Amino acid sequence: MKNLSPLAKLGVTAVFIFTTVSFPKYNVTGLIPFFLYPVILFRLADTNFFRCLKATAFVLPLILMTGIINPFIDKTPFDIAGLFVVRGGVISLITLLIKGMLCLSASYVFAETTKVDELCGTLRRIHVPKLIVTVFLLTWRYIFVMKEEVSIMLEAYHLRAPGQKGIHYSAWGSFLGQLFLRSFDRADELYQAMLLRGYNGNYFYACSRGKYPALKNWIYFIAVSALILAFRFFNIPEIIGTLVTHLSGV
């Protein structure tokens, strides 16, 4: 997976996400085959679902909040295999959660197998504006600087308040203020270091041209995209169910 071109992986991930979100809100069964994509990618990328769930856990509640009111608004009755009736809002909520999990899984595997420099180089190759790519790259890198500053400040706070769990609410304001000032100073130091290294407004991204075999990338992009689109236009579980019913009737 890591030997594929970032452009091919980005293209397939975009096709998967746009195809997934294009499903109607009541089409739960049509989304089932799409679980094959993240499952196979987890295997190829040598990662697992639980690691992905841990990294994206903060997003899932947001997805749930966007559709939690659906069961109370959409009261359209749906008969489930003649066994029981549920509201359409419940089905649309389940569909929304499945879409969110699939898109997060695909995005997570792409991020795990693609370096940020290679991603920025790919974005420039498809003519994304230079300013947007540079801001994205520097913001991404500065997140880790902020994380380091927070870790240092938390350690200093706990040394001054041993045995205390978390940060007392009375210190929240001063803590955030110190974090802002330290971040500002650190950002200025980073910018001065960039100027000393010849930064003039242009950022030279990692060039991946010629690094990856073109044929393998084209085959991956075309084959996987065609399979994803086939899953979109043909409801595989419904087809299999109809076939099994027909054979059992015979």
mmCIF file of C-alpha atoms in Angstrom:
data_model
loop_
_atom_site.group_PDB
_atom_site.id
_atom_site.type_symbol
_atom_site.label_atom_id
_atom_site.label_comp_id
_atom_site.label_asym_id
_atom_site.label_seq_id
_atom_site.Cartn_x
_atom_site.Cartn_y
_atom_site.Cartn_z
ATOM 1 C CA MET A 1 0.000 0.000 0.000
ATOM 2 C CA LYS A 2 2.827 2.396 0.841
ATOM 3 C CA ASN A 3 4.481 1.693 -2.528
ATOM 4 C CA LEU A 4 1.550 3.172 -4.426
ATOM 5 C CA SER A 5 1.587 6.714 -5.707
ATOM 6 C CA PRO A 6 -0.046 9.274 -3.376
ATOM 7 C CA LEU A 7 -1.999 10.554 -6.393
ATOM 8 C CA ALA A 8 -3.502 7.103 -7.043
ATOM 9 C CA LYS A 9 -4.394 6.637 -3.381
ATOM 10 C CA LEU A 10 -5.868 10.130 -3.182
ATOM 11 C CA GLY A 11 -7.958 9.511 -6.303
ATOM 12 C CA VAL A 12 -9.342 6.198 -5.043
ATOM 13 C CA THR A 13 -10.045 7.641 -1.594
ATOM 14 C CA ALA A 14 -11.917 10.568 -3.159
ATOM 15 C CA VAL A 15 -13.965 8.211 -5.367
ATOM 16 C CA PHE A 16 -14.791 6.054 -2.350
ATOM 17 C CA ILE A 17 -15.872 8.964 -0.161
ATOM 18 C CA PHE A 18 -17.973 10.709 -2.819
ATOM 19 C CA THR A 19 -19.599 7.412 -3.800
ATOM 20 C CA THR A 20 -20.347 6.517 -0.186
ATOM 21 C CA VAL A 21 -22.006 9.831 0.661
ATOM 22 C CA SER A 22 -24.079 9.685 -2.546
ATOM 23 C CA PHE A 23 -26.223 6.802 -1.241
ATOM 24 C CA PRO A 24 -29.836 7.656 -0.376
ATOM 25 C CA LYS A 25 -30.598 7.990 3.310
ATOM 26 C CA TYR A 26 -32.666 4.793 3.456
ATOM 27 C CA ASN A 27 -30.258 2.535 1.529
ATOM 28 C CA VAL A 28 -28.517 0.631 4.310
ATOM 29 C CA THR A 29 -28.041 -2.661 2.477
ATOM 30 C CA GLY A 30 -26.280 -0.994 -0.440
ATOM 31 C CA LEU A 31 -23.524 0.213 1.893
ATOM 32 C CA ILE A 32 -22.673 -3.247 3.236
ATOM 33 C CA PRO A 33 -20.240 -4.225 0.408
ATOM 34 C CA PHE A 34 -18.316 -0.994 1.001
ATOM 35 C CA PHE A 35 -16.932 -2.446 4.223
ATOM 36 C CA LEU A 36 -14.683 -4.618 2.055
ATOM 37 C CA TYR A 37 -12.626 -1.565 1.091
ATOM 38 C CA PRO A 38 -11.451 -0.495 4.589
ATOM 39 C CA VAL A 39 -11.092 -4.134 5.725
ATOM 40 C CA ILE A 40 -8.742 -4.938 2.837
ATOM 41 C CA LEU A 41 -6.870 -1.660 3.286
ATOM 42 C CA PHE A 42 -6.379 -2.324 7.008
ATOM 43 C CA ARG A 43 -4.757 -5.605 6.050
ATOM 44 C CA LEU A 44 -2.557 -4.120 3.320
ATOM 45 C CA ALA A 45 -1.534 -1.138 5.459
ATOM 46 C CA ASP A 46 -0.719 -3.359 8.468
ATOM 47 C CA THR A 47 -3.131 -1.544 10.770
ATOM 48 C CA ASN A 48 -6.414 -2.448 12.434
ATOM 49 C CA PHE A 49 -9.878 -1.104 13.029
ATOM 50 C CA PHE A 50 -9.375 -0.494 16.750
ATOM 51 C CA ARG A 51 -6.419 1.802 16.107
ATOM 52 C CA CYS A 52 -8.532 3.687 13.580
ATOM 53 C CA LEU A 53 -11.430 3.869 16.044
ATOM 54 C CA LYS A 54 -9.148 5.269 18.733
ATOM 55 C CA ALA A 55 -7.740 7.928 16.397
ATOM 56 C CA THR A 56 -11.164 9.028 15.112
ATOM 57 C CA ALA A 57 -13.230 8.525 18.277
ATOM 58 C CA PHE A 58 -13.773 12.258 18.759
ATOM 59 C CA VAL A 59 -15.464 12.552 15.338
ATOM 60 C CA LEU A 60 -18.052 9.793 15.792
ATOM 61 C CA PRO A 61 -20.053 11.685 18.485
ATOM 62 C CA LEU A 62 -20.254 14.661 16.114
ATOM 63 C CA ILE A 63 -21.671 12.425 13.385
ATOM 64 C CA LEU A 64 -24.165 11.000 15.869
ATOM 65 C CA MET A 65 -25.239 14.486 16.951
ATOM 66 C CA THR A 66 -25.981 15.513 13.348
ATOM 67 C CA GLY A 67 -28.536 12.731 12.975
ATOM 68 C CA ILE A 68 -29.746 12.047 16.510
ATOM 69 C CA ILE A 69 -32.933 14.026 15.901
ATOM 70 C CA ASN A 70 -33.860 12.078 12.735
ATOM 71 C CA PRO A 71 -35.980 9.406 14.506
ATOM 72 C CA PHE A 72 -38.156 12.148 16.022
ATOM 73 C CA ILE A 73 -38.647 14.045 12.740
ATOM 74 C CA ASP A 74 -38.892 11.312 10.115
ATOM 75 C CA LYS A 75 -41.739 9.012 11.142
ATOM 76 C CA THR A 76 -42.106 7.232 7.800
ATOM 77 C CA PRO A 77 -42.888 3.559 8.606
ATOM 78 C CA PHE A 78 -40.631 0.865 7.108
ATOM 79 C CA ASP A 79 -41.488 -2.823 7.229
ATOM 80 C CA ILE A 80 -38.337 -4.855 7.920
ATOM 81 C CA ALA A 81 -38.743 -8.296 6.307
ATOM 82 C CA GLY A 82 -42.272 -8.538 7.667
ATOM 83 C CA LEU A 83 -40.938 -8.874 11.216
ATOM 84 C CA PHE A 84 -41.260 -5.376 12.638
ATOM 85 C CA VAL A 85 -41.766 -1.753 11.641
ATOM 86 C CA VAL A 86 -39.252 1.020 12.290
ATOM 87 C CA ARG A 87 -39.259 4.726 11.628
ATOM 88 C CA GLY A 88 -37.460 6.070 8.622
ATOM 89 C CA GLY A 89 -35.472 8.357 10.895
ATOM 90 C CA VAL A 90 -33.880 5.341 12.580
ATOM 91 C CA ILE A 91 -32.813 3.939 9.215
ATOM 92 C CA SER A 92 -31.431 7.294 8.069
ATOM 93 C CA LEU A 93 -29.489 7.604 11.337
ATOM 94 C CA ILE A 94 -27.955 4.143 10.854
ATOM 95 C CA THR A 95 -27.102 5.041 7.253
ATOM 96 C CA LEU A 96 -25.443 8.259 8.402
ATOM 97 C CA LEU A 97 -23.335 6.429 10.999
ATOM 98 C CA ILE A 98 -22.246 3.803 8.467
ATOM 99 C CA LYS A 99 -21.288 6.501 5.965
ATOM 100 C CA GLY A 100 -19.285 8.319 8.624
ATOM 101 C CA MET A 101 -17.434 5.175 9.713
ATOM 102 C CA LEU A 102 -16.599 4.217 6.128
ATOM 103 C CA CYS A 103 -15.336 7.688 5.195
ATOM 104 C CA LEU A 104 -13.293 7.989 8.391
ATOM 105 C CA SER A 105 -11.759 4.548 7.842
ATOM 106 C CA ALA A 106 -10.760 5.335 4.264
ATOM 107 C CA SER A 107 -9.309 8.715 5.267
ATOM 108 C CA TYR A 108 -7.415 7.182 8.186
ATOM 109 C CA VAL A 109 -5.759 4.505 6.031
ATOM 110 C CA PHE A 110 -4.814 7.136 3.450
ATOM 111 C CA ALA A 111 -3.218 9.303 6.153
ATOM 112 C CA GLU A 112 -1.422 6.289 7.645
ATOM 113 C CA THR A 113 0.145 5.267 4.332
ATOM 114 C CA THR A 114 0.957 8.711 2.892
ATOM 115 C CA LYS A 115 3.552 11.175 4.153
ATOM 116 C CA VAL A 116 2.387 14.757 4.445
ATOM 117 C CA ASP A 117 5.197 16.000 2.180
ATOM 118 C CA GLU A 118 4.158 13.543 -0.512
ATOM 119 C CA LEU A 119 0.527 14.584 -0.108
ATOM 120 C CA CYS A 120 1.427 18.261 -0.536
ATOM 121 C CA GLY A 121 3.531 17.432 -3.586
ATOM 122 C CA THR A 122 0.557 15.561 -5.028
ATOM 123 C CA LEU A 123 -1.783 18.487 -4.343
ATOM 124 C CA ARG A 124 0.558 20.825 -6.206
ATOM 125 C CA ARG A 125 0.718 18.389 -9.143
ATOM 126 C CA ILE A 126 -3.060 18.615 -9.502
ATOM 127 C CA HIS A 127 -2.761 22.424 -9.342
ATOM 128 C CA VAL A 128 -4.130 23.131 -5.889
ATOM 129 C CA PRO A 129 -3.109 26.750 -5.111
ATOM 130 C CA LYS A 130 0.350 27.039 -3.578
ATOM 131 C CA LEU A 131 -0.838 29.216 -0.694
ATOM 132 C CA ILE A 132 -3.452 26.666 0.402
ATOM 133 C CA VAL A 133 -0.971 23.781 0.272
ATOM 134 C CA THR A 134 1.706 25.720 2.177
ATOM 135 C CA VAL A 135 -0.743 26.795 4.897
ATOM 136 C CA PHE A 136 -1.969 23.200 5.208
ATOM 137 C CA LEU A 137 1.565 21.810 5.511
ATOM 138 C CA LEU A 138 2.777 24.379 8.046
ATOM 139 C CA THR A 139 -0.428 24.029 10.091
ATOM 140 C CA TRP A 140 -0.040 20.246 10.123
ATOM 141 C CA ARG A 141 3.543 20.505 11.329
ATOM 142 C CA TYR A 142 2.749 23.144 13.911
ATOM 143 C CA ILE A 143 0.088 20.903 15.491
ATOM 144 C CA PHE A 144 2.892 18.730 16.838
ATOM 145 C CA VAL A 145 4.752 21.800 18.122
ATOM 146 C CA MET A 146 1.589 22.851 19.974
ATOM 147 C CA LYS A 147 1.232 19.336 21.347
ATOM 148 C CA GLU A 148 4.790 19.483 22.677
ATOM 149 C CA GLU A 149 4.169 22.875 24.308
ATOM 150 C CA VAL A 150 0.992 21.598 25.994
ATOM 151 C CA SER A 151 2.867 18.542 27.267
ATOM 152 C CA ILE A 152 5.623 20.729 28.767
ATOM 153 C CA MET A 153 3.106 23.045 30.439
ATOM 154 C CA LEU A 154 1.083 20.137 31.846
ATOM 155 C CA GLU A 155 4.210 18.581 33.301
ATOM 156 C CA ALA A 156 5.210 21.906 34.888
ATOM 157 C CA TYR A 157 1.698 22.355 36.306
ATOM 158 C CA HIS A 158 1.601 18.886 37.859
ATOM 159 C CA LEU A 159 5.024 19.419 39.412
ATOM 160 C CA ARG A 160 3.605 22.492 41.142
ATOM 161 C CA ALA A 161 0.369 20.738 42.103
ATOM 162 C CA PRO A 162 1.252 17.123 42.919
ATOM 163 C CA GLY A 163 -1.616 14.724 43.354
ATOM 164 C CA GLN A 164 -4.136 16.961 41.613
ATOM 165 C CA LYS A 165 -6.102 15.429 38.753
ATOM 166 C CA GLY A 166 -6.344 17.663 35.716
ATOM 167 C CA ILE A 167 -6.124 21.439 35.813
ATOM 168 C CA HIS A 168 -8.163 23.399 38.336
ATOM 169 C CA TYR A 169 -10.767 25.631 36.695
ATOM 170 C CA SER A 170 -9.252 28.708 38.333
ATOM 171 C CA ALA A 171 -6.057 28.140 36.306
ATOM 172 C CA TRP A 172 -7.717 27.611 32.920
ATOM 173 C CA GLY A 173 -7.439 31.262 31.880
ATOM 174 C CA SER A 174 -3.770 31.665 32.793
ATOM 175 C CA PHE A 175 -2.963 28.276 31.259
ATOM 176 C CA LEU A 176 -4.514 29.195 27.915
ATOM 177 C CA GLY A 177 -2.900 32.620 28.017
ATOM 178 C CA GLN A 178 0.541 31.143 28.632
ATOM 179 C CA LEU A 179 -0.048 28.613 25.877
ATOM 180 C CA PHE A 180 -0.927 31.408 23.453
ATOM 181 C CA LEU A 181 2.166 33.457 24.358
ATOM 182 C CA ARG A 182 4.499 30.453 24.203
ATOM 183 C CA SER A 183 2.991 29.385 20.881
ATOM 184 C CA PHE A 184 3.444 32.880 19.476
ATOM 185 C CA ASP A 185 7.094 32.977 20.523
ATOM 186 C CA ARG A 186 7.696 29.475 19.162
ATOM 187 C CA ALA A 187 6.061 30.379 15.848
ATOM 188 C CA ASP A 188 8.294 33.444 15.534
ATOM 189 C CA GLU A 189 11.380 31.298 16.223
ATOM 190 C CA LEU A 190 10.307 28.807 13.587
ATOM 191 C CA TYR A 191 9.742 31.564 11.044
ATOM 192 C CA GLN A 192 13.166 33.083 11.732
ATOM 193 C CA ALA A 193 14.721 29.639 11.298
ATOM 194 C CA MET A 194 12.942 29.268 7.949
ATOM 195 C CA LEU A 195 14.289 32.659 6.798
ATOM 196 C CA LEU A 196 17.816 31.630 7.768
ATOM 197 C CA ARG A 197 17.407 28.525 5.613
ATOM 198 C CA GLY A 198 16.444 30.560 2.567
ATOM 199 C CA TYR A 199 12.667 30.615 2.737
ATOM 200 C CA ASN A 200 11.305 33.227 0.314
ATOM 201 C CA GLY A 201 7.606 32.381 0.136
ATOM 202 C CA ASN A 202 8.038 29.207 -1.876
ATOM 203 C CA TYR A 203 8.081 25.759 -0.340
ATOM 204 C CA PHE A 204 9.760 22.916 -2.179
ATOM 205 C CA TYR A 205 7.714 19.807 -1.605
ATOM 206 C CA ALA A 206 8.932 16.255 -1.794
ATOM 207 C CA CYS A 207 8.814 15.326 -5.459
ATOM 208 C CA SER A 208 7.423 11.876 -6.119
ATOM 209 C CA ARG A 209 7.492 12.077 -9.919
ATOM 210 C CA GLY A 210 9.110 8.979 -11.347
ATOM 211 C CA LYS A 211 9.327 7.287 -7.951
ATOM 212 C CA TYR A 212 6.332 4.999 -8.478
ATOM 213 C CA PRO A 213 5.666 2.676 -11.468
ATOM 214 C CA ALA A 214 2.968 4.348 -13.554
ATOM 215 C CA LEU A 215 1.291 1.143 -14.784
ATOM 216 C CA LYS A 216 0.708 -0.265 -11.301
ATOM 217 C CA ASN A 217 -0.851 2.982 -10.113
ATOM 218 C CA TRP A 218 -3.177 3.222 -13.117
ATOM 219 C CA ILE A 219 -4.270 -0.397 -12.670
ATOM 220 C CA TYR A 220 -4.956 0.207 -8.969
ATOM 221 C CA PHE A 221 -6.905 3.396 -9.602
ATOM 222 C CA ILE A 222 -9.019 2.056 -12.483
ATOM 223 C CA ALA A 223 -9.726 -1.387 -10.987
ATOM 224 C CA VAL A 224 -10.643 -0.203 -7.484
ATOM 225 C CA SER A 225 -12.653 2.778 -8.747
ATOM 226 C CA ALA A 226 -14.592 0.526 -11.156
ATOM 227 C CA LEU A 227 -15.373 -1.893 -8.320
ATOM 228 C CA ILE A 228 -16.548 0.945 -6.064
ATOM 229 C CA LEU A 229 -18.821 2.321 -8.786
ATOM 230 C CA ALA A 230 -20.174 -1.175 -9.464
ATOM 231 C CA PHE A 231 -21.118 -1.461 -5.775
ATOM 232 C CA ARG A 232 -22.844 1.918 -6.070
ATOM 233 C CA PHE A 233 -25.032 1.138 -9.062
ATOM 234 C CA PHE A 234 -25.767 -2.517 -8.245
ATOM 235 C CA ASN A 235 -27.183 -3.460 -4.849
ATOM 236 C CA ILE A 236 -25.133 -6.612 -4.296
ATOM 237 C CA PRO A 237 -26.882 -7.814 -1.070
ATOM 238 C CA GLU A 238 -30.272 -7.368 -2.725
ATOM 239 C CA ILE A 239 -29.143 -9.259 -5.820
ATOM 240 C CA ILE A 240 -27.740 -12.096 -3.710
ATOM 241 C CA GLY A 241 -30.928 -12.243 -1.617
ATOM 242 C CA THR A 242 -33.116 -12.406 -4.732
ATOM 243 C CA LEU A 243 -30.923 -15.122 -6.223
ATOM 244 C CA VAL A 244 -30.999 -17.201 -3.042
ATOM 245 C CA THR A 245 -34.785 -16.816 -2.793
ATOM 246 C CA HIS A 246 -35.191 -17.860 -6.404
ATOM 247 C CA LEU A 247 -32.955 -20.907 -6.016
ATOM 248 C CA SER A 248 -34.626 -21.986 -2.783
ATOM 249 C CA GLY A 249 -38.018 -21.658 -4.484
ATOM 250 C CA VAL A 250 -36.839 -23.891 -7.305
#
